[in-house]
mmCIF file of C-alpha atoms in Angstrom:
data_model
loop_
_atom_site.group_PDB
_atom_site.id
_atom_site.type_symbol
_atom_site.label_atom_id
_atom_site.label_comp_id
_atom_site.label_asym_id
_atom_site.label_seq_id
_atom_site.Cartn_x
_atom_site.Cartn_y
_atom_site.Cartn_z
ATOM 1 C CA UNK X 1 69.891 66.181 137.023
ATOM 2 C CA UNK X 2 69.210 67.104 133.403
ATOM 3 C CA UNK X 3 65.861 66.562 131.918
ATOM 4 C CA UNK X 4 65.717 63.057 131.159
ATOM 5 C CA UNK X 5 63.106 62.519 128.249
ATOM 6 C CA UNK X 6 64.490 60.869 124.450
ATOM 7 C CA UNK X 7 63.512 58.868 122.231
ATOM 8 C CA UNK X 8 65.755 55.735 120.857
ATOM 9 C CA UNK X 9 65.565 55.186 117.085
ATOM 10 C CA UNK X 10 66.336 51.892 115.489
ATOM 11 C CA UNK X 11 67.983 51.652 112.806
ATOM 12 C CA UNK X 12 68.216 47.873 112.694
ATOM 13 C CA UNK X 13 64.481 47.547 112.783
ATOM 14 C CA UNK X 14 63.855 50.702 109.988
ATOM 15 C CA UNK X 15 65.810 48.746 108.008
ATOM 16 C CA UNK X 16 63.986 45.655 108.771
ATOM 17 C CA UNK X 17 60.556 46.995 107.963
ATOM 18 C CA UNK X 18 61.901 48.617 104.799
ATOM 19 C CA UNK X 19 62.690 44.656 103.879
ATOM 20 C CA UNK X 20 59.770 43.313 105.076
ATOM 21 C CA UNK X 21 58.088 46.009 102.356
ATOM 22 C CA UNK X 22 60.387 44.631 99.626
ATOM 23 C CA UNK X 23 59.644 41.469 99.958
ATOM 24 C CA UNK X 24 55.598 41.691 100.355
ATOM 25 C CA UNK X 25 55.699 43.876 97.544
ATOM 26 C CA UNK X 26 58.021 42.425 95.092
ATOM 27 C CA UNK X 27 58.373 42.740 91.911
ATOM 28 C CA UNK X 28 56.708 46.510 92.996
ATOM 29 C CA UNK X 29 59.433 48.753 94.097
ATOM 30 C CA UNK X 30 59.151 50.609 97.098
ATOM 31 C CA UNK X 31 58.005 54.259 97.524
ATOM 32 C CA UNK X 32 58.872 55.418 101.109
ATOM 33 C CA UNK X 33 56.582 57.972 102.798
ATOM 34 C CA UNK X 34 58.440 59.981 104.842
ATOM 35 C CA UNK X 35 56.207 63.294 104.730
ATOM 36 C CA UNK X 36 55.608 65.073 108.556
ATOM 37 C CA UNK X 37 59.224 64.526 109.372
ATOM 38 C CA UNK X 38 59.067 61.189 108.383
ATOM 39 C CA UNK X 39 55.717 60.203 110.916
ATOM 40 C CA UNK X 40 57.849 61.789 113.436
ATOM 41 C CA UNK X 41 61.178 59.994 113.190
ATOM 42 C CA UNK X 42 63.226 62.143 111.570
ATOM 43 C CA UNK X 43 63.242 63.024 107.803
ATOM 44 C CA UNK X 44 67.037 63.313 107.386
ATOM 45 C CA UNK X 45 67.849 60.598 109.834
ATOM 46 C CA UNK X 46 65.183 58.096 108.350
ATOM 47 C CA UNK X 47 65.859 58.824 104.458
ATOM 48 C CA UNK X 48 69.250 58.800 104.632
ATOM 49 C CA UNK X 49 69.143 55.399 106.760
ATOM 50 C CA UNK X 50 66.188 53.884 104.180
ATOM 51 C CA UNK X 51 67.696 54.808 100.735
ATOM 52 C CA UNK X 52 69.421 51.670 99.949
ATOM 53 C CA UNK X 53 66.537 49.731 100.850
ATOM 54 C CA UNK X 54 64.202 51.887 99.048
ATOM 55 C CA UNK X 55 63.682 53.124 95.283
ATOM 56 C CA UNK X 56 62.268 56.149 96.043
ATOM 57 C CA UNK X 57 60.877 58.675 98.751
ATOM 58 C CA UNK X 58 57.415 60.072 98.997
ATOM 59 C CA UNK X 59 56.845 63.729 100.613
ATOM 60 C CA UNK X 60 53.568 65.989 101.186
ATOM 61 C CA UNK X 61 55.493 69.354 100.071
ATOM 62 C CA UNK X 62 58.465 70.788 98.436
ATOM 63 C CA UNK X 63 60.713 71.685 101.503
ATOM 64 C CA UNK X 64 60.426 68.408 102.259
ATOM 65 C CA UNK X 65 62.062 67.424 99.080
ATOM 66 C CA UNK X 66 64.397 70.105 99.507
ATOM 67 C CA UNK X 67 65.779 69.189 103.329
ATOM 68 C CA UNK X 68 66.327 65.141 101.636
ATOM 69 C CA UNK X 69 68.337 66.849 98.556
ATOM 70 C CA UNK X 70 70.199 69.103 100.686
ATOM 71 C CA UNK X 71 71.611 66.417 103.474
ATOM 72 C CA UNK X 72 72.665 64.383 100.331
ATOM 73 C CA UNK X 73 69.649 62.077 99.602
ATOM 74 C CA UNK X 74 69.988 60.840 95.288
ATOM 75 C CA UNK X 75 67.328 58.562 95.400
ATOM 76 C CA UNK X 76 63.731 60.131 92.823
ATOM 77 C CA UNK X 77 61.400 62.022 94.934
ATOM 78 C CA UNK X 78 57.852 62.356 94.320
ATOM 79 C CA UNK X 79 55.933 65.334 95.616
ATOM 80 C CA UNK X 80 52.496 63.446 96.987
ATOM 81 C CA UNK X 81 50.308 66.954 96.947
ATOM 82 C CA UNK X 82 51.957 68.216 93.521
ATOM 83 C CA UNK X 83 53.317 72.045 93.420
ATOM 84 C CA UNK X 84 51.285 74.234 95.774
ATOM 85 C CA UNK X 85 51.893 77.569 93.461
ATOM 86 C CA UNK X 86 53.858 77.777 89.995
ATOM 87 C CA UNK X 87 56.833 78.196 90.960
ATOM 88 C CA UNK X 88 57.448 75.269 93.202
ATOM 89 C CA UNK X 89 56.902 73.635 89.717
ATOM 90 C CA UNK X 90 59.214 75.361 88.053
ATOM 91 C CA UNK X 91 61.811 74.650 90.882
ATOM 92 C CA UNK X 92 60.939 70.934 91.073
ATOM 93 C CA UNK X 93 61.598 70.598 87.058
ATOM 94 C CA UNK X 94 65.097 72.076 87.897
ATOM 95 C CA UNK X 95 65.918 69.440 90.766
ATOM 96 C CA UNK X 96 64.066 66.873 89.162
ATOM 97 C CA UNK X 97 61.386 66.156 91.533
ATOM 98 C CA UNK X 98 58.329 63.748 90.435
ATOM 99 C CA UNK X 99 55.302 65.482 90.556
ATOM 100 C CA UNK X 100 51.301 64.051 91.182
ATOM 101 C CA UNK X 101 48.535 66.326 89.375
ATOM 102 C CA UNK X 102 45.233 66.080 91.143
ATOM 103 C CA UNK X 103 43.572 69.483 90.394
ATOM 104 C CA UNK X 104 43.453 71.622 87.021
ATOM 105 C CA UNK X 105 45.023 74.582 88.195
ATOM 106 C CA UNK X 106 48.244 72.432 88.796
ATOM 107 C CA UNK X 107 47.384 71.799 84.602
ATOM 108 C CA UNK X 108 47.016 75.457 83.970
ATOM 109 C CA UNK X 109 50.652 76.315 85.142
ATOM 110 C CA UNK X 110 52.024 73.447 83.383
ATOM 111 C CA UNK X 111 50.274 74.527 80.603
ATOM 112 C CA UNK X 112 51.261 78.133 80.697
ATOM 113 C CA UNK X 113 55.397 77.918 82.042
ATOM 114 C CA UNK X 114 58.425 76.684 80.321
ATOM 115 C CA UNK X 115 59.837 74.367 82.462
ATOM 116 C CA UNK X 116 63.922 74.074 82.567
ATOM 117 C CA UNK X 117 63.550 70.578 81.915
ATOM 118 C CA UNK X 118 60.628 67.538 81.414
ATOM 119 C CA UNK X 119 59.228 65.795 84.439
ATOM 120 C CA UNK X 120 57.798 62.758 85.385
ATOM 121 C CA UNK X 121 53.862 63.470 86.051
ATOM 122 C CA UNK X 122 51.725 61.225 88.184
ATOM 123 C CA UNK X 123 47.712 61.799 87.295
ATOM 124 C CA UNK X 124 45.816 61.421 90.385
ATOM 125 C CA UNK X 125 42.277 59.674 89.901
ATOM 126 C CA UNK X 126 39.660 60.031 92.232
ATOM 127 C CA UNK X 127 38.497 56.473 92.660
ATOM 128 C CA UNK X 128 36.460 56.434 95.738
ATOM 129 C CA UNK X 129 37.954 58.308 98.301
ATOM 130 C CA UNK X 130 36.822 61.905 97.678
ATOM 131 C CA UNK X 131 39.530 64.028 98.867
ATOM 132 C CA UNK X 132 42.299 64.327 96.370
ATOM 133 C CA UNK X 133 42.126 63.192 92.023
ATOM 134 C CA UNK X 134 40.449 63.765 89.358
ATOM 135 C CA UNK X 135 37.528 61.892 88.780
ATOM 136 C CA UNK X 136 37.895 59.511 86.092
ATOM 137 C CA UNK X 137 36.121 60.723 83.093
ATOM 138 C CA UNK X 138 38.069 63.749 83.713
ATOM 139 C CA UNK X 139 41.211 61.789 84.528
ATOM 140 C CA UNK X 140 40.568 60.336 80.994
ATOM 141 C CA UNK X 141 41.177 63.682 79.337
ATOM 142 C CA UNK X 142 43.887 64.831 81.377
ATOM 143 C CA UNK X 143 45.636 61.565 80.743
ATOM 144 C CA UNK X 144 45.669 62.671 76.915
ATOM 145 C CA UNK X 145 46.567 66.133 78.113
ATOM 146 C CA UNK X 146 49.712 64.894 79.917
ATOM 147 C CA UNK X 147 50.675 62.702 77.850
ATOM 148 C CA UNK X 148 50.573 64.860 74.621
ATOM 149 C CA UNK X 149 52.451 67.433 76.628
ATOM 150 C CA UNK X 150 56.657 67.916 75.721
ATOM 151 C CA UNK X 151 57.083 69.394 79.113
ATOM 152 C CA UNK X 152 56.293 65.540 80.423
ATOM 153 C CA UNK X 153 58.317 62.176 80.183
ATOM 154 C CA UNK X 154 56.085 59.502 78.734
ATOM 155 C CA UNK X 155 54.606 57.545 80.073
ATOM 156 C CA UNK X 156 52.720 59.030 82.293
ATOM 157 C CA UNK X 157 52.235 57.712 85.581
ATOM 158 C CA UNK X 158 48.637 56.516 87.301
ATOM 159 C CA UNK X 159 48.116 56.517 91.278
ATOM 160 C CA UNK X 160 45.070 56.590 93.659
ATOM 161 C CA UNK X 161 44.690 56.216 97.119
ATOM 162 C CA UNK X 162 43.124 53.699 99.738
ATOM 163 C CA UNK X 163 40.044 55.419 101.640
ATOM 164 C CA UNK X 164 39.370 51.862 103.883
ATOM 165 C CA UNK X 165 42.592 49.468 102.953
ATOM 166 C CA UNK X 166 43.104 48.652 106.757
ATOM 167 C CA UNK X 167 39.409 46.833 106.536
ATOM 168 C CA UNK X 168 39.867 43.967 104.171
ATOM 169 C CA UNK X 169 36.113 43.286 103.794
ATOM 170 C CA UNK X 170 34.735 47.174 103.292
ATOM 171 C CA UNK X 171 32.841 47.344 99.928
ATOM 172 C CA UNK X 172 34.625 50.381 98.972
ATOM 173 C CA UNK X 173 37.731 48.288 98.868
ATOM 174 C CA UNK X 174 36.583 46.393 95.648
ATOM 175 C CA UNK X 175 35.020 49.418 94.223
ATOM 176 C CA UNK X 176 38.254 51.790 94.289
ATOM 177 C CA UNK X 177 40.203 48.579 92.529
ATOM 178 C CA UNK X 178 37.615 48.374 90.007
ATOM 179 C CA UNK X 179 37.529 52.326 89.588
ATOM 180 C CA UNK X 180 41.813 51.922 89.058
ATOM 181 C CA UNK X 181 41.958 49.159 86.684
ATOM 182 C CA UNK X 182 38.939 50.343 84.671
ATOM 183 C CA UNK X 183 41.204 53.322 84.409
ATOM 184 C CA UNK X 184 44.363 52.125 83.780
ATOM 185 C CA UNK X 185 43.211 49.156 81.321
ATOM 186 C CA UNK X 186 44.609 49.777 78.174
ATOM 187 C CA UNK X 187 47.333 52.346 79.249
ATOM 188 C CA UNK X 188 50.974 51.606 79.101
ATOM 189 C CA UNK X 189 51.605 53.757 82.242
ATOM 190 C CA UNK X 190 53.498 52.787 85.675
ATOM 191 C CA UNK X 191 51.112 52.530 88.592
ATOM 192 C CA UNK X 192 50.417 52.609 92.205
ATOM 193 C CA UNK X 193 47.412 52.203 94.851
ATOM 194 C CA UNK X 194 48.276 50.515 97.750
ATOM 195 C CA UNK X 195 49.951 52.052 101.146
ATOM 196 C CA UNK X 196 51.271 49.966 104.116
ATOM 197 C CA UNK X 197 47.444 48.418 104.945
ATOM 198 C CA UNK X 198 47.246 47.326 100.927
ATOM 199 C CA UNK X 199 50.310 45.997 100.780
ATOM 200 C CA UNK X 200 49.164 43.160 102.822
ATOM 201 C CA UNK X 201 45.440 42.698 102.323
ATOM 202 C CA UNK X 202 45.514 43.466 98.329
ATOM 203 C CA UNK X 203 48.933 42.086 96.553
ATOM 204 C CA UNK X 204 47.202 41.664 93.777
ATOM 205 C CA UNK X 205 47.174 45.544 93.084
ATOM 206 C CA UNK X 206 50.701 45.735 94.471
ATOM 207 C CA UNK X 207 50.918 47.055 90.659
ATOM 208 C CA UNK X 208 54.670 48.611 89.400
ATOM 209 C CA UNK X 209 55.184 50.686 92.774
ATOM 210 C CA UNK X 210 53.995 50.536 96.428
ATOM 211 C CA UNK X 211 53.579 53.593 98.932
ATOM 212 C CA UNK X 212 53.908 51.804 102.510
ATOM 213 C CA UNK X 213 53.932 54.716 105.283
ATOM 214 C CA UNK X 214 53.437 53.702 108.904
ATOM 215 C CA UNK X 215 54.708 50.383 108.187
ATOM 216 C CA UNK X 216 58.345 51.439 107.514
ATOM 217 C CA UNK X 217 58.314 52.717 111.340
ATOM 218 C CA UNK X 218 57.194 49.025 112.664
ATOM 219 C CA UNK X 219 53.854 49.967 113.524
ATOM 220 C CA UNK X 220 50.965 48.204 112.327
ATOM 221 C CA UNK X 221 48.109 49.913 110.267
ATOM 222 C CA UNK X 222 45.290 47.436 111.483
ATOM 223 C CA UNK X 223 43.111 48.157 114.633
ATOM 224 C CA UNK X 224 43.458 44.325 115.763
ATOM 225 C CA UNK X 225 46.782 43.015 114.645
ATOM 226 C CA UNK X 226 49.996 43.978 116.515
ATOM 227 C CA UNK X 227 53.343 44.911 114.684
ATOM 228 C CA UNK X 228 55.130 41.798 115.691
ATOM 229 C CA UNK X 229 51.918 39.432 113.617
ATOM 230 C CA UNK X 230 52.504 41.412 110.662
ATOM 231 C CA UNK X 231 56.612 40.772 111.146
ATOM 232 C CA UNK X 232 57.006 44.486 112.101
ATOM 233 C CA UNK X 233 59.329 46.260 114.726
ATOM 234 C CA UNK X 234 58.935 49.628 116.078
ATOM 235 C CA UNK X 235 61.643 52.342 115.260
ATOM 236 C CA UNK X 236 61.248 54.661 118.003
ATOM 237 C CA UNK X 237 60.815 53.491 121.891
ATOM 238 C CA UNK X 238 60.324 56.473 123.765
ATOM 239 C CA UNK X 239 61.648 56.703 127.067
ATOM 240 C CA UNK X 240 61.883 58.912 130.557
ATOM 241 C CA UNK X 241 62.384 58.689 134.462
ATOM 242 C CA UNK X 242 61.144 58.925 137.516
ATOM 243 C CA UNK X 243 61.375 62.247 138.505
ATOM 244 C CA UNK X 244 59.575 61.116 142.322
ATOM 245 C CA UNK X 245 58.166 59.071 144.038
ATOM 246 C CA UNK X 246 56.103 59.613 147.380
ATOM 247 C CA UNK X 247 52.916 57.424 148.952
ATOM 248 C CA UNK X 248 49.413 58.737 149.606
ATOM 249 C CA UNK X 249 46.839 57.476 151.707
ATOM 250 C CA UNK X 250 42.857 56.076 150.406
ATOM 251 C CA UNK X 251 40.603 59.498 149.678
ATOM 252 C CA UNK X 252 43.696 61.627 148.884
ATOM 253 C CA UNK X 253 43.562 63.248 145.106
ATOM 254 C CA UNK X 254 45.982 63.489 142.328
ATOM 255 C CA UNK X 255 47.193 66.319 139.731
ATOM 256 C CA UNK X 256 45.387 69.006 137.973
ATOM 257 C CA UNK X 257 41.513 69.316 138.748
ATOM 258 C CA UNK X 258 41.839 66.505 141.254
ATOM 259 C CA UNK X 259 40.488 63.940 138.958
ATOM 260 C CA UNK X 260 41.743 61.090 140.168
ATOM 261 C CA UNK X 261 40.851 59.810 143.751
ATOM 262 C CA UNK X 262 43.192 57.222 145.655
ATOM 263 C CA UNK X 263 40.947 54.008 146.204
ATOM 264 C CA UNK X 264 43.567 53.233 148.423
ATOM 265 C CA UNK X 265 46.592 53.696 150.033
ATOM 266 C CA UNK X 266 49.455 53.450 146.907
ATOM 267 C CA UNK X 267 53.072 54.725 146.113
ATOM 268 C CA UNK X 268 53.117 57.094 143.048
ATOM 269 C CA UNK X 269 55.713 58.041 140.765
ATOM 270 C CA UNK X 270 56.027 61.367 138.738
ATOM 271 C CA UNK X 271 57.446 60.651 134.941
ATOM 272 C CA UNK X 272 59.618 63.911 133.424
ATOM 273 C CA UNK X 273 57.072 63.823 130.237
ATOM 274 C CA UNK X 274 53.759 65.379 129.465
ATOM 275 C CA UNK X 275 51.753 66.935 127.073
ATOM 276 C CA UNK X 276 54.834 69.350 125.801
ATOM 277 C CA UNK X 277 57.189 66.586 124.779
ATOM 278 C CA UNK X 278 54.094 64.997 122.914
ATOM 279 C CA UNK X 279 52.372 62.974 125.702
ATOM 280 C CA UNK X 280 48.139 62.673 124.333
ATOM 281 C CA UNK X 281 46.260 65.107 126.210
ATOM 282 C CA UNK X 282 43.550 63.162 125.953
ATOM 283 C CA UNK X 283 44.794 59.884 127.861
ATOM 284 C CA UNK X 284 42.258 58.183 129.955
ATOM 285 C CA UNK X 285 42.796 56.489 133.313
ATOM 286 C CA UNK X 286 45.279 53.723 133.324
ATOM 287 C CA UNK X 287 47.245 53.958 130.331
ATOM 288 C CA UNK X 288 49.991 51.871 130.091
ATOM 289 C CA UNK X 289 53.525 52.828 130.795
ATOM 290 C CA UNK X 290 56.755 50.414 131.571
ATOM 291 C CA UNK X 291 58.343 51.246 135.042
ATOM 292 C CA UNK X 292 61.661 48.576 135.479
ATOM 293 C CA UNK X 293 60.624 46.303 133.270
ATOM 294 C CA UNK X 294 57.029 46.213 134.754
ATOM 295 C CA UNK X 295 53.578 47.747 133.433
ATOM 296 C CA UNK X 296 51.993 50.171 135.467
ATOM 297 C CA UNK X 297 49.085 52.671 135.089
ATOM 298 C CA UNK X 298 49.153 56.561 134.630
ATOM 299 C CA UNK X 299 46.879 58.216 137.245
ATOM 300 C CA UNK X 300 45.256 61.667 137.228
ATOM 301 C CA UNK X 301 45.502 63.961 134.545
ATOM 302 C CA UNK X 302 48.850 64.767 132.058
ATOM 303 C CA UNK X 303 50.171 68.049 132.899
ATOM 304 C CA UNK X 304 52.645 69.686 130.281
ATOM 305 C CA UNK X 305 55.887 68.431 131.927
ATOM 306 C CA UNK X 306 54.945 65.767 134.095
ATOM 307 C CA UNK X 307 52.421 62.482 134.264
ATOM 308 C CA UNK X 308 51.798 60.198 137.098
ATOM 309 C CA UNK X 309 51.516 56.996 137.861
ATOM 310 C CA UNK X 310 50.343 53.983 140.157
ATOM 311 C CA UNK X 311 53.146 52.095 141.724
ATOM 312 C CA UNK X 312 51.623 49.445 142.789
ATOM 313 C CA UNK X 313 53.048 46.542 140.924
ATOM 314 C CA UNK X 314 56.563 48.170 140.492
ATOM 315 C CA UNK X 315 57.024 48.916 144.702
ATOM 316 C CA UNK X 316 60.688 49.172 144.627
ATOM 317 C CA UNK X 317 60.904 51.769 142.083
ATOM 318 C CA UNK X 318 63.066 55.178 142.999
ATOM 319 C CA UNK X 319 63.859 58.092 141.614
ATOM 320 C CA UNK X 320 65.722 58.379 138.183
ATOM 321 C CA UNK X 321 64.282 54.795 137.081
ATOM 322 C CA UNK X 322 63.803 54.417 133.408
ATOM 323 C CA UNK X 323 60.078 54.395 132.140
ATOM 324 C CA UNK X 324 58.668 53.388 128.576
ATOM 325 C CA UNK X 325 55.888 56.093 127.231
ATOM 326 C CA UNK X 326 56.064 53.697 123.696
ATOM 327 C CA UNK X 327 57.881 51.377 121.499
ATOM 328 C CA UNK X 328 60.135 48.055 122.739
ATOM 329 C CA UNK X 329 57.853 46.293 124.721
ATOM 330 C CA UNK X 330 54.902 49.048 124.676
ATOM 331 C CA UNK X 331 53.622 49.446 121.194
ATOM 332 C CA UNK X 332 52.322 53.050 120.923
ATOM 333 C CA UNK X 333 48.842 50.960 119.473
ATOM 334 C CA UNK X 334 48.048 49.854 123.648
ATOM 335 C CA UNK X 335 48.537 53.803 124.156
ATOM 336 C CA UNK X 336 46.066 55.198 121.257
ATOM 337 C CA UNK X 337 43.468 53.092 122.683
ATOM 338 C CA UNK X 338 43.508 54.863 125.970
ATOM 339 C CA UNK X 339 43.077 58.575 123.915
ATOM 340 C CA UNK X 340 41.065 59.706 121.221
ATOM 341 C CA UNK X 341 44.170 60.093 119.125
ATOM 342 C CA UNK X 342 45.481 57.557 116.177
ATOM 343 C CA UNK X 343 48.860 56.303 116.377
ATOM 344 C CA UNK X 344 49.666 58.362 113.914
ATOM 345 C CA UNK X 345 49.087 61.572 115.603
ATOM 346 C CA UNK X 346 51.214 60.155 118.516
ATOM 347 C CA UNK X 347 54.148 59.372 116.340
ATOM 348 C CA UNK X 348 54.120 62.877 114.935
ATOM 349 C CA UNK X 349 53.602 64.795 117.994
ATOM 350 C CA UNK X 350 56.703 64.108 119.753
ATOM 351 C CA UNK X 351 58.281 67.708 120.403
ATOM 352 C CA UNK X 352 61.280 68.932 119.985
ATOM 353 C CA UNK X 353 63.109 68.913 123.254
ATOM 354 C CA UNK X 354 62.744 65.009 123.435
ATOM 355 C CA UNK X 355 66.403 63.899 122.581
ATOM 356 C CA UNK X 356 66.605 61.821 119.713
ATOM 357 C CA UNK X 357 69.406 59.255 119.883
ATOM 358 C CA UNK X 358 69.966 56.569 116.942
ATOM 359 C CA UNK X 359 71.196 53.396 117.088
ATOM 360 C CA UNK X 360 74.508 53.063 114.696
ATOM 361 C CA UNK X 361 74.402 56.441 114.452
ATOM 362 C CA UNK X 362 76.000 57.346 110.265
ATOM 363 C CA UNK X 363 79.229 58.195 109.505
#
């Protein structure tokens, strides 16, 4: 029997988040972020499915850019990080790439090259969040800079970033917008703050574009609101079998290290996924899994291939019965909060040899 481990993609709910987007965003077009392989789905799959729902696509480098230009992709792309040396800023002035400038030495090469052609700059202000901008009495004179420069299409663009969006009532929250519009007031330049969190606790700063991330995939970027109360689906479900199933008796231990101890007697089931395909390593006692339809418990500790589980409430289960790691039914949210890991980081762990199989697959 062949490994069994893949992952179903969605396409009908991608596109379905990508709408929900639209519309809590509107009139503010839509700036996909499909950076780390788009959170793990699939960059070419996921762009090429999203760009007629979309306006434009957001990436961390310039491979990224590349891979969506090369499998056919038209839509602008916007380079979140900027050029990393000065040539990627040369090459992104040839293709056309949108570029953010949150550090001077980005300035210096832009100030020292002849670029094939002008390109659409985004000044990055450091409103709050400490990691990435200019800080804005800087920002002021780099706004001059950029916008006095030939090599760069006026207007010239404005974004910051989010440091607590997901938390409606943190202080920073009001700070950062104040920071932003402060900024911006007075500027005839296109803007954009908010990612998915933003979009749906601050419309108000909704602003000219939006920059929704783990929203597109249908999961939800607040600790205690599902996907399905913020009219989200999930895009990936995640899926294995039973690779055995045995009974043990009260006393008798269970994987690795012997961790776990039977309380009593129980039928077990081994699942064909662990740590390698992307399983948390870090998974406590009793995470949730779907065996048949029915949610059971993993038991003892993950092992690179393999995880087990307690069979108690699925008794009838055999060998080669389907289980749910995540997604339909399972949002990978219930997982995280077995681990120490976000969501996020289980979205973009999922490895390589887990099959990825889309629904409506393109022509």
């Amino acid at each position: 029997m062949p490994r069994t481990s893949f992952a179903i993609l969605s396409s009908e709910n991608l596109i379905h988040n990508a709408k929900v987007m639209q519309k809590k965003a509107a009139p503010a077009k839509v700036i996909a972020m499909v950076k780390a392989n788009a959170y793990g789905h699939g960059i070419r799959s996921v762009s090429l499915r999203l760009e007629p729902y979309v306006d434009m696509f957001g990436v961390a480098s310039i491979d990224e850019a590349l891979v969506l230009r090369k499998v056919g992709v038209k839509a602008p792309i916007l380079l979140a990080e900027g050029a990393f040396e000065a040539n990627e800023l040369l090459e992104a002035s040839a293709l056309g790439f949108q570029l953010v400038f949150h550090n001077q030495l980005q300035l210096d090469w832009l100030n020292k090259l002849s670029l094939p052609r002008p390109i659409h700059a985004w000044l990055k202000v450091n409103t709050g969040m400490n990691r990435l901008g200019f800080m804005p009495a800087q920002a002021e004179q780099v706004f001059e800079q950029l916008s006095n420069c030939e090599q760069v299409f006026n207007p010239v663009r404005i974004m910051s970033h989010f440091a607590c969006s997901e938390d409606k009532n943190h202080p920073l929250n009001a700070q950062q917008i104040a920071t932003f519009n402060a900024f911006a007031e007075g500027k005839k330049a296109l803007k954009t703050l908010n990612n998915s969190a933003a979009v749906y606790n601050f419309p108000e700063t909704n602003y000219d574009f939006v920059r929704p991330g783990v929203a597109l995939y249908g999961y939800s970027p607040f600790e205690h609101k599902t996907p399905d109360e913020i009219g989200l689906k999930p895009v990936m479900t995640v899926q294995s079998a039973l690779i055995s199933v045995y009974d043990i008796e009260k006393g008798a231990r269970v994987g690795y290290g012997a961790r776990y101890v039977a309380a009593r007697n129980m039928r077990v089931g081994v699942v064909a996924f662990g740590y390698g395909d992307g399983y948390p390593t870090t998974i406590a006692e009793g995470a949730p899994v779907i065996v048949n339809h029915t949610r059971c418990a993993t038991i003892g500790k993950v092992a690179m291939d393999m995880l087990t589980v307690d069979l108690t409430h699925c008794p009838n289960a055999q060998i080669g019965d389907p289980v749910i790691l995540w997604g339909e039914g399972l949002p990978v949210e219930d997982l995280a909060e077995y681990t120490r890991n976000s969501a996020y980081d289980i979205l973009t762990g999922v490895q390589q040899r887990v099959k990825f199989l889309w629904t409506h697959p393109l022509e």
